[in-house]
Amino acid sequence: MDRIRLIGGNELNGEIPISGAKNAALPLMIASLLSDEPLVLQNVPRLADVKQLERILENHGVDIAVHGRRRGEEGEGQRMTFHAADIVDTTAPYDLVSKMRASFWVIGPLLARCHEARVSLPGGCAIGTRPVDLFLFGLKELGAEIDIDEGYVVAKAPKGGLVGAHIKFPKVSVGATHTILMAATLARGTTVIDNAAQEPEITNVAECLVAMGAKITGIGTRTLTIEGVERLHGATVDVIPDRIETGTFAMAAAMTGGNVLLKGARAEHLQAALDILARTGTALSVEPEGLRVHRNGNGIQPVDVETDPFPGFPTDLQAQFMALMTMASGTSQIRETIFENRYMHVAELARFGADISVDGQLATVRGKAQLKGAQVMATDLRASVSLVIAGLAARGETIVNRIYHLDRGFERLEDKLGRCGAEIERIAG
Ligand code: EPZ
């Protein structure tokens, strides 16, 4: 299994291009199931999760093509075509779905277009139980009949297809919002989704659906209204830049010091995190080409944070922010409100000498001036990258084991950091 070896202590200086967002690319790819015409996605990141979803879509009969690069596009994400001319299989099997939770979301488009779907339950994962009750509630509201059979959700639409409904989610869910939004585009009549997630990735998908002919209003708000249409057509859509990658590199620069331009980053997609970073003493400025991050030399101030659905502070940056707070000049408190078990990185950060205690959802971080390199390993994607950025700032050598998590969600991580002065390499084997 590959590992990352890094020697900490170097400042980060230079430019880092921000890749297309994993969490937008995945539902955009799934949206291709809604039409028999090709959906072209531009700026798709090269990630293990994208590859895994390609396998799942191919199993349903989607033809996938990766376009060659054009002059001037060097270093950009992939341009890919997803063509679901004919859906040959409405089952998403356990061995494919169990590897990635987002693959469960195919249930919405399959049910809307083919009026039936049989999708394996995704199961729990390292960050919590992550149930699917909100998805099933929403689909039932659209008229679907749902059975659980041998670990599969078996869903059937009424005769003539799904029917629009007023759905009020009791809790904000990104995945359930994506799924019901996609399903409602082909339902008969009007669907209103109240308490919808309003993450930028939802907006990216909603705008893609509109480009495909869907009728959606309220995009970017807590209430989405969808007027069902008979069919959707093809479109060409850009994947938005990855706000979690942006925040991760911003925190890395805040930790190591230096001056980094995050090219293509969109500050409005992570304003809550940038406001918090500014309070830690990090200088941030929006430039025509992206976001500039610069540590102003006054040390890192402790700041309390609570994770919340967008526009709040993202749970996907909680681990990285905790790494930053381990070096603050005082004590900070972090409250994780989205997932019940997203503190797997705490024990690993302690290996660098960090002083963190956890009581339920609340973590108390007592900042230290200097971390020391260590052998570490993590059990999820964002936790893994928090260990990389801690290692960049720590004194001496760090080895991060089990880095396949990183490959799921960070494109060319070592290369991007290495070009900015980090001493980082991948050790194969
Ligand atoms: C998405 O996951 C992201 N994944 C996650 O990113 C992200 O952490 C999360 O949203 C929150 O922002 C993708 O976009 C592919 P949720 P999702 O449904 O949709 C509970 C990463 O590292 N819930 O918004 O699965 C759930 O347990 C990943 O890139 C129910 O109770 O998250 C959680 O407590 C990790 N019932 C809360 O809602 C349900 O039916 C929010 O989860 C569904 C969810």
mmCIF file of C-alpha atoms and ligand atoms in Angstrom, residues 22-23 101-102 105 127 130-135 171-175 315-316 338-339 342 381-382, ligand 1:
data_model
loop_
_atom_site.group_PDB
_atom_site.id
_atom_site.type_symbol
_atom_site.label_atom_id
_atom_site.label_comp_id
_atom_site.label_asym_id
_atom_site.label_seq_id
_atom_site.Cartn_x
_atom_site.Cartn_y
_atom_site.Cartn_z
ATOM 1 C CA LYS A 22 -15.285 15.766 -6.335
ATOM 2 C CA ASN A 23 -18.608 16.309 -4.595
ATOM 3 C CA ARG A 101 -21.760 6.056 -0.509
ATOM 4 C CA ALA A 102 -22.600 8.602 -3.235
ATOM 5 C CA TRP A 105 -27.789 8.433 -5.332
ATOM 6 C CA ILE A 127 -17.407 8.801 9.934
ATOM 7 C CA ARG A 130 -25.065 7.628 7.680
ATOM 8 C CA PRO A 131 -28.608 6.265 7.222
ATOM 9 C CA VAL A 132 -30.767 6.664 4.067
ATOM 10 C CA ASP A 133 -34.128 7.364 5.735
ATOM 11 C CA LEU A 134 -34.373 10.864 4.218
ATOM 12 C CA PHE A 135 -33.892 9.494 0.697
ATOM 13 C CA LYS A 171 -32.903 17.540 8.466
ATOM 14 C CA VAL A 172 -30.610 19.015 5.809
ATOM 15 C CA SER A 173 -28.996 16.311 3.675
ATOM 16 C CA VAL A 174 -26.772 16.942 0.668
ATOM 17 C CA GLY A 175 -27.279 13.476 -0.819
ATOM 18 C CA THR A 315 -17.602 19.390 8.172
ATOM 19 C CA ASP A 316 -15.212 18.432 5.355
ATOM 20 C CA ILE A 338 -23.001 16.896 11.070
ATOM 21 C CA PHE A 339 -21.486 13.453 11.698
ATOM 22 C CA ARG A 342 -15.805 12.376 12.708
ATOM 23 C CA LEU A 381 -10.327 11.234 3.217
ATOM 24 C CA ARG A 382 -10.413 14.545 5.077
HETATM 25 C C1 EPZ B 1 -22.087 14.833 1.464
HETATM 26 O O1 EPZ B 1 -22.344 13.577 2.056
HETATM 27 C C2 EPZ B 1 -20.638 14.831 1.046
HETATM 28 N N1 EPZ B 1 -20.409 13.767 0.072
HETATM 29 C C3 EPZ B 1 -19.753 14.644 2.273
HETATM 30 O O2 EPZ B 1 -18.406 14.702 1.867
HETATM 31 C C4 EPZ B 1 -20.032 15.767 3.268
HETATM 32 O O3 EPZ B 1 -19.290 15.541 4.445
HETATM 33 C C5 EPZ B 1 -21.521 15.800 3.611
HETATM 34 O O4 EPZ B 1 -22.315 15.898 2.382
HETATM 35 C C6 EPZ B 1 -21.909 16.971 4.490
HETATM 36 O O5 EPZ B 1 -21.543 18.162 3.891
HETATM 37 C C7 EPZ B 1 -20.611 14.019 -1.221
HETATM 38 O O6 EPZ B 1 -21.042 15.074 -1.624
HETATM 39 C C8 EPZ B 1 -20.266 12.922 -2.179
HETATM 40 P P1 EPZ B 1 -25.534 14.371 4.234
HETATM 41 P P2 EPZ B 1 -23.828 13.097 2.364
HETATM 42 O O7 EPZ B 1 -26.610 13.482 3.713
HETATM 43 O O8 EPZ B 1 -24.717 13.594 1.295
HETATM 44 C C9 EPZ B 1 -27.628 12.458 8.064
HETATM 45 C C10 EPZ B 1 -16.165 13.921 1.707
HETATM 46 O O9 EPZ B 1 -15.222 13.765 2.506
HETATM 47 N N2 EPZ B 1 -28.542 11.736 7.171
HETATM 48 O O10 EPZ B 1 -25.670 15.825 4.015
HETATM 49 O O11 EPZ B 1 -23.750 11.652 2.615
HETATM 50 C C11 EPZ B 1 -26.193 11.971 7.951
HETATM 51 O O12 EPZ B 1 -25.978 10.807 8.695
HETATM 52 C C12 EPZ B 1 -17.584 13.514 2.051
HETATM 53 O O13 EPZ B 1 -16.006 14.392 0.559
HETATM 54 C C13 EPZ B 1 -29.618 11.088 7.735
HETATM 55 O O14 EPZ B 1 -29.824 11.084 8.952
HETATM 56 O O15 EPZ B 1 -24.130 13.884 3.718
HETATM 57 C C14 EPZ B 1 -25.437 13.178 8.480
HETATM 58 O O16 EPZ B 1 -25.470 13.169 9.886
HETATM 59 C C15 EPZ B 1 -17.697 12.790 3.356
HETATM 60 N N3 EPZ B 1 -30.469 10.389 6.918
HETATM 61 C C16 EPZ B 1 -26.278 14.353 7.982
HETATM 62 O O17 EPZ B 1 -27.558 13.803 7.660
HETATM 63 C C17 EPZ B 1 -30.289 10.369 5.551
HETATM 64 O O18 EPZ B 1 -31.103 9.726 4.863
HETATM 65 C C18 EPZ B 1 -25.740 15.053 6.750
HETATM 66 O O19 EPZ B 1 -25.388 14.097 5.780
HETATM 67 C C19 EPZ B 1 -29.212 11.067 4.992
HETATM 68 C C20 EPZ B 1 -28.341 11.754 5.826
#
